[in-house]
Amino acid sequence: MGINKPVSDILNRIADILSIDEEGSVKFEVRAYRRAALSIDALEEDVSEIYREKGADGLMEIEGVGEGISKSIVDYIKTGKMKKYEKLKKRYPIDFENLTKIDGLGPKRVAILYKKLGIKDVNGLNRAVAAHKISSIEGFGKKSEAVILNGIERLESNKGRVLLGDAMPEAEKIIRSLIKSGYVTRAEMAGSIRRMKETVGDIDILATSEHPEKVMELFGMMEEVESVMLGGKTKTTVKLKMGINCDLRVIEDKSFGAALQYFTGNKFHNVKLRTIAIRKRLKLNEYGLFDKKGNNVVSGRDEGWIYKKLGMDPMPPEMREDRGEIDAAINGRINRLVSLEDLVGDMHTHTKESDGSNSIEEMVVAARKAGLDYIATTNHTKSLKIANGMDEARLNGYFAHVDKLNEGLDGFTVLKGAEVDILKNGDLDLGSKTLKELDCAVGSVHSYFNMDKDAMTKRVIKAMESGMIHILGHPTGRILLGREGYGLDIHKVAAAAEANGVAIEINSSPDRLDISDSNILEISDYKIMFAIDSDAHSVNHFGNLRYGVGTARRGWLGKDRILNALELNRLRKILGR
Ligand code: DGT
Ligand code: CA
Ligand code: CA
Ligand code: ZN
């Protein structure tokens, strides 16, 4: 495990504490820390490696890292601490990380609660809410108290879960090590990761091996592992350093498919399937599908055949949530779902013109590497000052640059776009002349999240009715394991999207996955298209598209519903309307 994550976390905490101060120069500093945190989080190479190879100068080559921040990073590499943070922490000895995850609480409000009530952590907050102390503080009130209480409950229910985007790469690393050991012939993910669920409680891995004991021994000693919780001959559970458990099961080759089915779940899907088996006088378990005499009805090797023998079409793991997929499978109505290979473009990407880490040239190289034929460059607009949003003049200059770039590109196109801020009253954050010139306008809400549901719905619909936006960006504003989405009447929004030809974004950023799979299922009968976007803020983020695809598949979407599965000429016709 590298140190990029802890380093970027501490930089964010420094920004939290600094942001309590309102002074102009500090505001700039806050932005610098946030920016550095973001680009370090997105780095492929570990900062400790960079430091070892190139020293502090190497660190300063990282986007957004200047002399001061590079010193702090060196500090951390040498001592495990940052002096600047330790000093600031004395001013506010508060658990910012968890407190700011709660809806309705930013660093400033957390600091007010500390000063007025001495609240330092979630427990303290919980006690203050229970005693109704919050509502008496200026700027908080009864509504805030309710929002905070709801936020605490959400934080509790998320405890122990991590983002799919953190769990999946970890599972891949473990599987690579297993295969590399030479003792494992086959290893695959099961459970919620295989179903591409947005958060994951524990990692499930199934493997086949001639030497199960060796595999278990080796697993317990992997560098990702903190401790072995439960060691057995065919199943071992470990606690990973990243904070969750990992179950490894060694399975016999002849029942690998059955085990894969069984341990992929989910539980409710499996219960239904077992009931169907019983009705057919069969028995389904992790070893296979058996008749009354205990004979194999179908080879346990193959997952798909188990479904077929039970009288239905096999369906992708992403559908197995007991949301009607078994009926659909019995009636032969499992459609082909969109896959990563179907995506040929990306409609939402940032560069360092606003809050991204890379130049448009670097983004193009990365997008091509990811197999794309076009991207829309969509930086933030002027109201979003914290993200260095662009005004009309800067956009014009930038677009002239993009025009030149496009002339030199062969077989790749950059569409000129913007992530246009949807203002409080539903107006868009750019003049209509500039808006009309955009190839691709993603309209997004970035402020006033606490508006009531009616007002927020009207705000978003007004933006869609402007006829100026092509895509509604991260439609509900939720942050996974963080804040709840804003109140939004999703049916009214979908109806407006249909009426105005606006596509709904499936934002692939692992902490968003917004719009959610369940919302997609809810609105998929409307005649609307979806855009699976990376919302890339760095060259590495195109790799997140797979999570957006997973979300689309969990919403049962086929390629025909995906805007950026269209080749450029057909896409242009739709955007041009
Ligand atoms: P998670 O880990 O909370 O994100 O969700 P899952 O779905 O990965 O749940 P998990 O890890 O408890 O179990 C993996 C799959 O194994 C689950 O989807 C269904 C299946 N399963 C069925 N019966 C059992 C059982 O008795 N014990 C366990 N551990 N798993 C079972
Ligand atoms: Ca699991
Ligand atoms: Ca498990
Ligand atoms: Zn945005």
Coordinates of C-alpha atoms and ligand atoms in Angstrom, one line a residue:
M1 CA 0.0 0.0 0.0
G2 CA 1.4 3.3 -1.0
I3 CA 1.1 6.6 0.9
N4 CA -0.7 8.7 -1.7
K5 CA -4.1 8.2 0.0
P6 CA -3.0 9.2 3.5
V7 CA -1.0 12.1 2.1
S8 CA -3.9 13.4 0.1
D9 CA -6.2 12.9 3.1
I10 CA -3.9 15.0 5.3
L11 CA -3.7 17.8 2.7
N12 CA -7.5 17.8 2.6
R13 CA -7.6 18.1 6.4
I14 CA -5.2 21.0 6.2
A15 CA -7.5 22.6 3.7
D16 CA -10.4 22.0 6.0
I17 CA -8.8 23.8 8.9
L18 CA -7.5 26.6 6.8
S19 CA -10.9 27.2 5.2
I20 CA -12.4 28.1 8.5
D21 CA -10.5 31.4 8.1
E22 CA -12.1 33.6 5.5
E23 CA -9.1 35.8 4.6
G24 CA -8.3 36.2 0.9
S25 CA -4.7 34.9 1.0
V26 CA -5.9 31.8 2.9
K27 CA -8.6 31.1 0.4
F28 CA -5.9 30.8 -2.2
E29 CA -4.0 28.4 0.1
V30 CA -7.0 26.3 0.7
R31 CA -7.4 25.9 -3.1
A32 CA -3.8 25.0 -3.4
Y33 CA -4.0 22.2 -0.8
R34 CA -7.2 20.8 -2.3
R35 CA -5.7 20.8 -5.8
A36 CA -2.5 19.1 -4.6
A37 CA -4.6 16.5 -2.7
L38 CA -6.6 15.8 -5.8
S39 CA -3.6 15.3 -8.1
I40 CA -1.8 13.1 -5.6
D41 CA -4.8 11.0 -5.2
A42 CA -4.9 10.5 -9.0
L43 CA -1.2 9.7 -9.3
E44 CA -0.2 6.2 -10.5
E45 CA 3.3 6.3 -9.0
D46 CA 3.6 6.6 -5.2
V47 CA 5.0 9.9 -3.9
S48 CA 7.5 8.0 -1.8
E49 CA 8.8 6.4 -5.0
I50 CA 9.0 9.8 -6.7
Y51 CA 10.8 11.2 -3.8
R52 CA 13.3 8.3 -3.7
E53 CA 14.0 8.6 -7.4
K54 CA 14.0 12.4 -7.9
G55 CA 13.9 14.0 -4.5
A56 CA 11.9 17.1 -3.6
D57 CA 12.3 18.4 -7.1
G58 CA 10.4 15.4 -8.4
L59 CA 7.6 16.1 -6.0
M60 CA 7.4 19.6 -7.3
E61 CA 6.8 18.3 -10.8
I62 CA 3.4 17.0 -9.6
E63 CA 0.6 19.2 -10.7
G64 CA -0.4 21.6 -7.9
V65 CA 2.6 20.8 -5.7
G66 CA 4.8 23.8 -4.9
E67 CA 7.7 24.2 -2.5
G68 CA 5.6 24.4 0.7
I69 CA 3.5 21.3 0.0
S70 CA 6.5 19.3 -1.2
K71 CA 8.2 20.0 2.1
S72 CA 5.2 18.8 3.9
I73 CA 5.2 15.6 1.8
V74 CA 8.8 15.0 2.6
D75 CA 8.0 15.6 6.2
Y76 CA 5.4 12.8 6.0
I77 CA 7.7 10.4 4.2
K78 CA 10.4 10.8 6.8
T79 CA 8.3 11.0 10.0
G80 CA 4.8 9.8 9.2
K81 CA 3.4 13.2 10.1
M82 CA 3.2 16.7 8.6
K83 CA 4.3 19.4 11.0
K84 CA 1.9 21.9 9.4
Y85 CA -1.0 19.6 10.1
E86 CA 0.1 18.8 13.6
K87 CA 0.3 22.5 14.4
L88 CA -3.1 23.3 12.8
K89 CA -4.7 20.3 14.6
K90 CA -3.9 22.0 17.9
R91 CA -6.0 24.9 16.9
Y92 CA -8.9 22.6 16.1
P93 CA -8.5 19.1 17.6
I94 CA -11.5 17.8 15.6
D95 CA -12.3 14.6 13.6
F96 CA -12.9 16.6 10.4
E97 CA -12.7 13.6 8.2
N98 CA -15.8 12.0 9.6
L99 CA -17.7 15.0 10.8
T100 CA -17.5 16.7 7.3
K101 CA -18.9 13.5 5.8
I102 CA -22.2 14.2 7.5
D103 CA -24.9 16.0 5.5
G104 CA -25.1 19.7 6.3
L105 CA -21.7 20.0 7.8
G106 CA -18.7 21.6 6.1
P107 CA -15.4 22.5 7.9
K108 CA -16.8 25.9 8.9
R109 CA -19.9 24.6 10.5
V110 CA -17.9 21.8 12.2
A111 CA -15.7 24.5 13.7
I112 CA -18.7 26.5 15.0
L113 CA -20.0 23.4 16.7
Y114 CA -16.6 22.9 18.3
K115 CA -16.4 26.4 19.5
K116 CA -19.9 26.6 20.9
L117 CA -20.5 23.1 22.1
G118 CA -17.0 21.5 22.2
I119 CA -18.0 18.8 19.7
K120 CA -14.9 17.0 18.5
D121 CA -16.2 13.8 16.9
V122 CA -19.3 11.9 15.7
N123 CA -20.1 10.6 19.2
G124 CA -20.1 14.1 20.6
L125 CA -22.3 15.2 17.8
N126 CA -24.6 12.4 18.4
R127 CA -25.0 13.3 22.0
A128 CA -25.6 17.0 21.2
V129 CA -28.3 16.1 18.6
A130 CA -30.0 13.8 21.1
A131 CA -30.0 16.6 23.7
H132 CA -31.4 19.0 21.0
K133 CA -28.5 21.4 21.6
I134 CA -27.8 22.0 17.9
S135 CA -31.0 23.8 17.0
S136 CA -30.3 26.6 19.5
I137 CA -27.1 27.6 17.8
E138 CA -27.2 30.5 15.4
G139 CA -27.3 29.4 11.8
F140 CA -28.5 25.8 12.6
G141 CA -32.1 25.5 13.6
K142 CA -34.5 22.6 13.8
K143 CA -34.2 21.6 10.1
S144 CA -30.4 21.4 10.4
E145 CA -30.7 19.2 13.4
A146 CA -32.9 16.8 11.5
V147 CA -30.5 16.8 8.5
I148 CA -27.6 16.1 10.8
L149 CA -29.4 13.3 12.6
N150 CA -30.2 11.7 9.3
G151 CA -26.5 12.1 8.2
I152 CA -25.3 10.4 11.4
E153 CA -27.5 7.4 10.7
R154 CA -26.3 7.2 7.2
L155 CA -22.7 7.3 8.3
E156 CA -23.4 4.4 10.7
S157 CA -25.0 2.2 8.1
N158 CA -22.0 2.8 5.8
K159 CA -19.6 1.8 8.5
G160 CA -17.3 -0.9 7.3
R161 CA -18.1 -0.5 3.6
V162 CA -15.7 0.8 1.0
L163 CA -16.2 2.1 -2.5
L164 CA -16.2 -0.4 -5.4
G165 CA -13.5 1.8 -6.9
D166 CA -11.3 1.0 -3.9
A167 CA -12.2 -2.6 -3.4
M168 CA -12.0 -3.8 -7.0
P169 CA -8.3 -2.7 -7.7
E170 CA -7.4 -4.3 -4.4
A171 CA -9.1 -7.6 -5.4
E172 CA -7.3 -7.5 -8.7
K173 CA -4.0 -7.1 -7.0
I174 CA -4.7 -10.1 -4.7
I175 CA -5.8 -12.2 -7.7
R176 CA -2.6 -11.3 -9.6
S177 CA -0.5 -12.4 -6.7
L178 CA -2.4 -15.7 -6.4
I179 CA -1.9 -16.4 -10.1
K180 CA 1.7 -15.4 -10.0
S181 CA 2.4 -17.8 -7.1
G182 CA 1.9 -20.7 -9.5
Y183 CA -0.3 -22.6 -7.1
V184 CA -3.6 -21.2 -8.4
T185 CA -5.0 -22.1 -11.8
R186 CA -8.0 -19.9 -11.7
A187 CA -9.1 -17.1 -9.5
E188 CA -12.2 -14.9 -9.8
M189 CA -14.1 -12.3 -7.8
A190 CA -17.5 -13.1 -6.5
G191 CA -20.0 -11.3 -4.2
S192 CA -20.9 -7.7 -4.5
I193 CA -17.7 -6.8 -6.4
R194 CA -18.7 -9.1 -9.2
R195 CA -22.2 -7.6 -9.2
M196 CA -20.5 -4.2 -9.4
K197 CA -22.4 -2.9 -6.4
E198 CA -21.4 0.7 -5.6
T199 CA -20.0 -0.1 -2.1
V200 CA -18.6 -3.3 -0.9
G201 CA -18.7 -4.9 2.6
D202 CA -16.1 -7.6 2.0
I203 CA -14.1 -9.0 -0.9
D204 CA -15.0 -12.5 -2.1
I205 CA -12.5 -14.5 -4.2
L206 CA -12.9 -18.0 -5.5
A207 CA -9.9 -20.0 -6.7
T208 CA -9.0 -23.5 -7.9
S209 CA -5.8 -25.1 -6.8
E210 CA -4.1 -28.5 -6.5
H211 CA -2.4 -27.2 -3.3
P212 CA -5.1 -25.5 -1.1
E213 CA -2.9 -25.4 2.0
K214 CA -0.1 -23.6 0.2
V215 CA -2.6 -21.1 -1.3
M216 CA -4.0 -20.3 2.2
E217 CA -0.5 -19.9 3.7
L218 CA 0.5 -17.5 0.9
F219 CA -2.7 -15.5 1.1
G220 CA -2.2 -14.9 4.8
M221 CA 1.2 -13.4 4.1
M222 CA 0.3 -11.1 1.3
E223 CA 1.4 -7.5 1.8
E224 CA -2.3 -6.3 1.5
V225 CA -3.2 -8.4 4.6
E226 CA -3.2 -7.0 8.1
S227 CA -4.2 -10.2 10.0
V228 CA -5.7 -13.6 9.5
M229 CA -9.1 -13.7 11.1
L230 CA -10.1 -17.3 10.3
G231 CA -7.7 -19.7 8.7
G232 CA -9.1 -23.0 7.2
K233 CA -8.2 -25.6 4.6
T234 CA -10.5 -24.3 2.0
K235 CA -11.7 -21.0 3.3
T236 CA -9.6 -18.2 4.8
T237 CA -10.8 -14.8 6.0
V238 CA -8.3 -12.0 6.4
K239 CA -8.6 -8.4 7.5
L240 CA -7.0 -6.2 4.8
K241 CA -5.0 -3.1 5.6
M242 CA -7.5 -1.1 3.6
G243 CA -10.0 -1.8 6.3
I244 CA -12.3 -4.5 5.1
N245 CA -12.2 -8.3 5.1
C246 CA -11.4 -10.6 2.2
D247 CA -12.7 -14.2 1.9
L248 CA -10.8 -16.6 -0.2
R249 CA -12.3 -20.0 -1.0
V250 CA -10.5 -22.8 -2.8
I251 CA -13.0 -24.7 -4.9
E252 CA -12.8 -27.9 -6.9
D253 CA -12.7 -27.4 -10.6
K254 CA -15.8 -29.5 -11.1
S255 CA -17.9 -27.2 -9.0
F256 CA -16.3 -23.9 -9.8
G257 CA -19.4 -22.6 -11.8
A258 CA -21.8 -23.6 -9.1
A259 CA -19.7 -21.9 -6.4
L260 CA -19.4 -18.8 -8.6
Q261 CA -23.2 -18.7 -8.8
Y262 CA -23.7 -19.3 -5.1
F263 CA -21.1 -16.8 -3.9
T264 CA -22.0 -14.1 -6.3
G265 CA -25.5 -13.9 -4.9
N266 CA -27.1 -11.7 -4.0
K267 CA -28.7 -13.5 -1.1
F268 CA -32.3 -12.7 -2.3
H269 CA -31.6 -13.8 -5.8
N270 CA -30.1 -17.0 -4.5
V271 CA -33.1 -17.7 -2.3
K272 CA -35.5 -17.3 -5.3
L273 CA -33.3 -19.6 -7.4
R274 CA -33.2 -22.3 -4.8
T275 CA -37.0 -22.2 -4.4
I276 CA -37.4 -22.7 -8.2
A277 CA -35.0 -25.7 -7.9
I278 CA -37.0 -27.2 -5.1
R279 CA -40.2 -26.9 -7.2
K280 CA -38.4 -28.9 -9.9
R281 CA -37.5 -31.4 -7.2
L282 CA -33.8 -30.4 -7.5
K283 CA -31.3 -29.2 -5.0
L284 CA -29.0 -26.2 -5.7
N285 CA -26.0 -25.5 -3.6
E286 CA -22.5 -24.3 -3.8
Y287 CA -21.4 -27.6 -5.3
G288 CA -23.9 -27.9 -8.1
L289 CA -27.4 -28.8 -9.1
F290 CA -28.5 -32.3 -8.0
D291 CA -31.5 -34.6 -8.3
K292 CA -33.2 -36.5 -5.4
K293 CA -30.7 -39.3 -5.6
G294 CA -27.8 -36.8 -5.3
N295 CA -26.7 -37.1 -8.9
N296 CA -25.4 -34.2 -10.8
V297 CA -28.1 -32.8 -13.1
V298 CA -25.7 -30.6 -14.9
S299 CA -22.0 -30.0 -14.6
G300 CA -21.1 -27.7 -11.8
R301 CA -18.3 -26.4 -13.9
D302 CA -20.5 -24.0 -15.8
E303 CA -22.5 -21.3 -14.2
G304 CA -24.7 -20.6 -17.2
W305 CA -25.9 -24.2 -17.4
I306 CA -27.3 -24.0 -13.9
Y307 CA -29.6 -21.2 -15.0
K308 CA -30.6 -23.0 -18.2
K309 CA -31.4 -26.3 -16.4
L310 CA -33.6 -24.3 -14.0
G311 CA -35.6 -23.1 -17.1
M312 CA -34.2 -19.6 -17.6
D313 CA -31.6 -17.7 -19.6
P314 CA -28.3 -16.9 -17.7
M315 CA -28.0 -13.3 -16.8
P316 CA -25.0 -11.0 -16.0
P317 CA -24.0 -10.8 -12.4
E318 CA -24.9 -7.1 -12.3
M319 CA -28.6 -8.0 -12.7
R320 CA -28.7 -10.5 -9.8
E321 CA -30.3 -8.3 -7.2
D322 CA -33.8 -9.8 -7.1
R323 CA -35.2 -6.9 -9.0
G324 CA -37.3 -8.9 -11.5
E325 CA -34.3 -10.5 -13.3
I326 CA -35.5 -14.1 -12.7
D327 CA -38.9 -13.5 -14.3
A328 CA -37.3 -11.7 -17.2
A329 CA -34.9 -14.7 -17.6
I330 CA -37.7 -17.2 -17.5
N331 CA -39.5 -15.2 -20.2
G332 CA -36.4 -14.9 -22.4
R333 CA -36.2 -11.2 -21.9
I334 CA -32.6 -10.8 -20.9
N335 CA -31.2 -8.2 -23.3
R336 CA -27.5 -7.7 -24.1
L337 CA -26.2 -5.0 -21.7
V338 CA -23.8 -2.3 -22.6
S339 CA -20.2 -3.2 -22.1
L340 CA -17.0 -1.1 -21.7
E341 CA -16.0 -2.0 -25.3
D342 CA -19.2 -0.3 -26.5
L343 CA -18.1 3.1 -25.3
V344 CA -16.4 5.2 -28.1
G345 CA -16.4 8.6 -26.4
D346 CA -16.6 10.5 -23.1
M347 CA -18.8 13.5 -22.7
H348 CA -17.5 14.9 -19.5
T349 CA -13.8 15.6 -18.8
H350 CA -11.8 18.3 -17.1
T351 CA -8.3 19.8 -17.7
K352 CA -6.1 22.1 -15.7
E353 CA -7.9 25.1 -17.2
S354 CA -10.4 24.5 -14.3
D355 CA -9.7 21.9 -11.6
G356 CA -8.2 19.0 -13.5
S357 CA -4.6 17.9 -13.2
N358 CA -3.7 17.5 -16.9
S359 CA -3.6 19.5 -20.1
I360 CA -6.0 18.7 -22.9
E361 CA -3.1 17.2 -24.9
E362 CA -2.4 14.8 -22.1
M363 CA -6.1 14.0 -21.8
V364 CA -6.3 13.1 -25.5
V365 CA -3.4 10.7 -25.3
A366 CA -5.0 9.0 -22.3
A367 CA -8.4 8.8 -23.9
R368 CA -7.0 7.2 -27.0
K369 CA -5.2 4.7 -24.9
A370 CA -8.5 3.9 -23.2
G371 CA -9.9 3.1 -26.7
L372 CA -12.0 6.2 -27.2
D373 CA -12.5 8.1 -30.5
Y374 CA -13.7 11.4 -29.0
I375 CA -14.0 13.3 -25.8
A376 CA -15.8 16.5 -24.8
T377 CA -13.7 18.9 -22.8
T378 CA -16.0 20.2 -20.2
N379 CA -14.4 22.5 -17.7
H380 CA -16.3 24.3 -14.9
T381 CA -17.8 27.7 -15.5
K382 CA -17.2 31.0 -13.8
S383 CA -19.5 30.8 -10.8
L384 CA -17.6 27.8 -9.5
K385 CA -14.7 29.8 -8.2
I386 CA -13.3 27.1 -6.0
A387 CA -12.7 25.0 -9.2
N388 CA -11.3 27.9 -11.1
G389 CA -14.3 28.0 -13.3
M390 CA -14.0 29.6 -16.8
D391 CA -15.8 32.7 -18.0
E392 CA -16.7 33.3 -21.7
A393 CA -13.4 35.0 -22.6
R394 CA -11.3 32.3 -21.2
L395 CA -13.5 29.7 -22.9
N396 CA -13.1 31.4 -26.2
G397 CA -9.3 31.4 -25.9
Y398 CA -9.3 27.8 -24.8
F399 CA -11.6 26.7 -27.7
A400 CA -9.2 28.4 -30.2
H401 CA -6.5 26.2 -28.8
V402 CA -8.8 23.1 -29.1
D403 CA -9.5 24.0 -32.7
K404 CA -5.8 24.0 -33.5
L405 CA -5.3 20.8 -31.6
N406 CA -8.1 19.1 -33.5
E407 CA -6.5 20.1 -36.8
G408 CA -3.5 18.1 -35.9
L409 CA -5.4 15.0 -34.6
D410 CA -6.0 12.0 -36.8
G411 CA -8.9 9.8 -35.9
F412 CA -9.7 11.5 -32.7
T413 CA -11.9 14.6 -32.0
V414 CA -12.2 16.9 -29.0
L415 CA -15.6 18.4 -28.7
K416 CA -15.8 21.9 -27.2
G417 CA -17.9 21.8 -24.2
A418 CA -18.4 23.0 -20.6
E419 CA -19.8 21.7 -17.4
V420 CA -22.2 24.6 -17.1
D421 CA -23.2 25.5 -13.5
I422 CA -26.9 25.4 -12.9
L423 CA -27.4 28.5 -10.7
K424 CA -29.7 28.7 -7.7
N425 CA -32.6 30.0 -9.9
G426 CA -32.1 27.5 -12.6
D427 CA -30.3 29.9 -15.0
L428 CA -27.1 28.7 -16.7
D429 CA -23.8 30.2 -15.8
L430 CA -22.8 31.3 -19.3
G431 CA -24.0 33.9 -21.8
S432 CA -26.4 32.5 -24.4
K433 CA -24.0 33.3 -27.3
T434 CA -21.3 31.1 -25.8
L435 CA -23.8 28.4 -24.8
K436 CA -25.0 28.1 -28.4
E437 CA -21.5 27.6 -29.6
L438 CA -20.8 24.6 -27.3
D439 CA -20.7 21.2 -29.0
C440 CA -21.5 19.6 -25.7
A441 CA -23.0 21.3 -22.6
V442 CA -23.2 19.3 -19.4
G443 CA -25.4 21.1 -16.9
S444 CA -24.7 20.4 -13.2
V445 CA -25.7 21.6 -9.8
H446 CA -22.8 22.5 -7.5
S447 CA -24.4 24.8 -4.9
Y448 CA -27.4 25.2 -2.6
F449 CA -27.8 21.4 -2.1
N450 CA -30.2 21.9 0.7
M451 CA -33.1 23.4 -1.3
D452 CA -36.3 21.6 -0.7
K453 CA -37.3 18.9 -3.2
D454 CA -39.8 21.0 -5.1
A455 CA -37.5 23.9 -5.6
M456 CA -34.6 21.7 -6.6
T457 CA -36.7 19.8 -9.1
K458 CA -37.9 23.1 -10.6
R459 CA -34.4 24.5 -10.7
V460 CA -33.1 21.5 -12.6
I461 CA -36.1 21.3 -15.0
K462 CA -35.7 25.0 -15.8
A463 CA -32.1 24.4 -16.8
M464 CA -33.2 21.5 -19.1
E465 CA -36.0 23.6 -20.6
S466 CA -33.4 26.2 -21.7
G467 CA -32.7 24.1 -24.7
M468 CA -29.0 24.8 -24.1
I469 CA -27.8 21.7 -22.2
H470 CA -27.3 18.3 -23.7
I471 CA -26.6 16.3 -20.6
L472 CA -27.7 16.6 -17.0
G473 CA -24.4 16.0 -15.0
H474 CA -24.3 13.9 -11.8
P475 CA -28.1 14.3 -11.5
T476 CA -28.6 13.8 -7.8
G477 CA -25.4 15.2 -6.4
R478 CA -24.9 12.2 -4.0
I479 CA -21.4 11.4 -2.7
L480 CA -21.1 7.7 -1.7
L481 CA -20.3 7.1 1.9
G482 CA -20.7 10.9 2.2
R483 CA -23.6 13.1 1.5
E484 CA -27.0 12.1 0.4
G485 CA -28.2 13.4 -3.0
Y486 CA -30.4 16.5 -3.0
G487 CA -34.1 16.0 -3.0
L488 CA -35.2 15.6 -6.6
D489 CA -38.4 14.2 -8.1
I490 CA -36.7 11.8 -10.4
H491 CA -39.8 11.1 -12.5
K492 CA -40.4 14.7 -13.2
V493 CA -36.8 15.2 -14.1
A494 CA -36.9 12.1 -16.5
A495 CA -40.1 13.4 -18.1
A496 CA -38.4 16.8 -18.7
A497 CA -35.3 15.1 -20.1
E498 CA -37.5 13.2 -22.5
A499 CA -39.4 16.3 -23.6
N500 CA -36.3 18.4 -24.1
G501 CA -34.0 15.7 -25.5
V502 CA -31.5 15.9 -22.6
A503 CA -29.5 12.9 -21.7
I504 CA -29.0 11.7 -18.1
E505 CA -25.5 11.3 -17.0
I506 CA -24.2 8.1 -15.3
N507 CA -21.1 9.7 -13.7
S508 CA -18.4 7.1 -13.3
S509 CA -16.5 8.7 -10.5
P510 CA -16.3 5.9 -7.9
D511 CA -17.5 8.2 -5.1
R512 CA -20.5 9.3 -7.2
L513 CA -21.9 6.7 -9.5
D514 CA -24.7 9.2 -10.1
I515 CA -27.4 8.6 -11.4
S516 CA -27.7 5.4 -9.3
D517 CA -28.6 1.9 -10.6
S518 CA -31.9 2.0 -8.8
N519 CA -32.8 5.4 -10.2
I520 CA -32.0 4.1 -13.7
L521 CA -34.4 1.2 -13.2
E522 CA -37.0 3.6 -12.0
I523 CA -36.8 5.9 -15.1
S524 CA -35.7 3.6 -17.9
D525 CA -39.2 3.5 -19.5
Y526 CA -38.8 7.2 -20.4
K527 CA -37.5 7.8 -23.9
I528 CA -34.2 9.1 -22.7
M529 CA -30.5 8.5 -23.5
F530 CA -27.8 8.0 -20.8
A531 CA -24.2 9.3 -21.0
I532 CA -21.6 7.2 -19.2
D533 CA -19.0 9.8 -18.4
S534 CA -15.7 9.6 -16.5
D535 CA -15.9 13.2 -15.2
A536 CA -12.1 12.7 -15.5
H537 CA -10.0 15.2 -13.5
S538 CA -6.8 13.4 -14.5
V539 CA -5.5 11.1 -17.2
N540 CA -6.0 8.1 -14.8
H541 CA -9.7 8.6 -14.5
F542 CA -10.7 7.1 -17.8
G543 CA -10.1 3.9 -16.0
N544 CA -13.2 4.7 -13.9
L545 CA -15.5 4.3 -16.9
R546 CA -15.9 0.6 -16.0
Y547 CA -17.7 1.6 -12.8
G548 CA -20.1 3.7 -14.8
V549 CA -20.7 0.8 -17.2
G550 CA -21.3 -1.4 -14.1
T551 CA -23.9 1.0 -12.9
A552 CA -25.6 1.1 -16.3
R553 CA -25.6 -2.7 -16.4
R554 CA -27.1 -2.8 -12.9
G555 CA -29.8 -0.6 -14.4
W556 CA -30.3 -3.1 -17.2
L557 CA -29.2 -0.7 -20.0
G558 CA -28.3 -1.8 -23.5
K559 CA -25.9 -0.1 -25.8
D560 CA -28.8 1.5 -27.7
R561 CA -29.5 3.7 -24.6
I562 CA -26.0 5.1 -24.3
L563 CA -25.1 8.4 -26.0
N564 CA -21.4 7.9 -26.0
A565 CA -21.7 4.5 -27.6
L566 CA -22.7 6.3 -30.8
E567 CA -20.0 7.0 -33.4
L568 CA -19.1 10.7 -33.7
N569 CA -21.2 11.6 -36.7
R570 CA -24.4 10.2 -35.3
L571 CA -23.6 11.8 -32.0
R572 CA -23.1 15.2 -33.6
K573 CA -26.5 15.0 -35.2
I574 CA -28.1 14.4 -31.8
L575 CA -26.1 17.1 -30.1
G576 CA -26.7 19.5 -33.0
R577 CA -30.6 19.2 -32.9
Ligands
DGT1 P1 -21.2 -7.3 0.7 O1 -20.0 -8.2 1.0 O2 -22.0 -6.9 1.9 O3 -20.8 -6.1 -0.1 O4 -22.3 -8.2 -0.1 P2 -22.1 -9.6 -0.7 O5 -23.3 -9.8 -1.6 O6 -20.8 -9.8 -1.3 O7 -22.3 -10.5 0.5 P3 -21.4 -11.6 1.3 O8 -20.0 -11.3 1.1 O9 -21.9 -11.7 2.7 O10 -21.7 -13.0 0.5 C1 -21.3 -13.2 -0.8 C2 -22.4 -14.0 -1.5 O11 -22.4 -15.3 -1.0 C3 -23.8 -13.4 -1.2 O12 -24.1 -12.5 -2.2 C4 -24.6 -14.6 -1.3 C5 -23.7 -15.8 -1.0 N1 -24.1 -16.6 0.1 C6 -25.2 -17.4 0.1 N2 -25.3 -18.0 1.3 C7 -24.3 -17.7 2.1 C8 -23.9 -18.1 3.4 O13 -24.5 -18.8 4.1 N3 -22.8 -17.5 3.8 C9 -22.1 -16.6 3.1 N4 -21.0 -16.0 3.6 N5 -22.5 -16.3 1.9 C10 -23.6 -16.8 1.3
CA2 CA -18.8 -9.7 -0.1
CA3 CA -18.0 -12.5 2.1
ZN4 ZN -19.6 18.5 -11.5

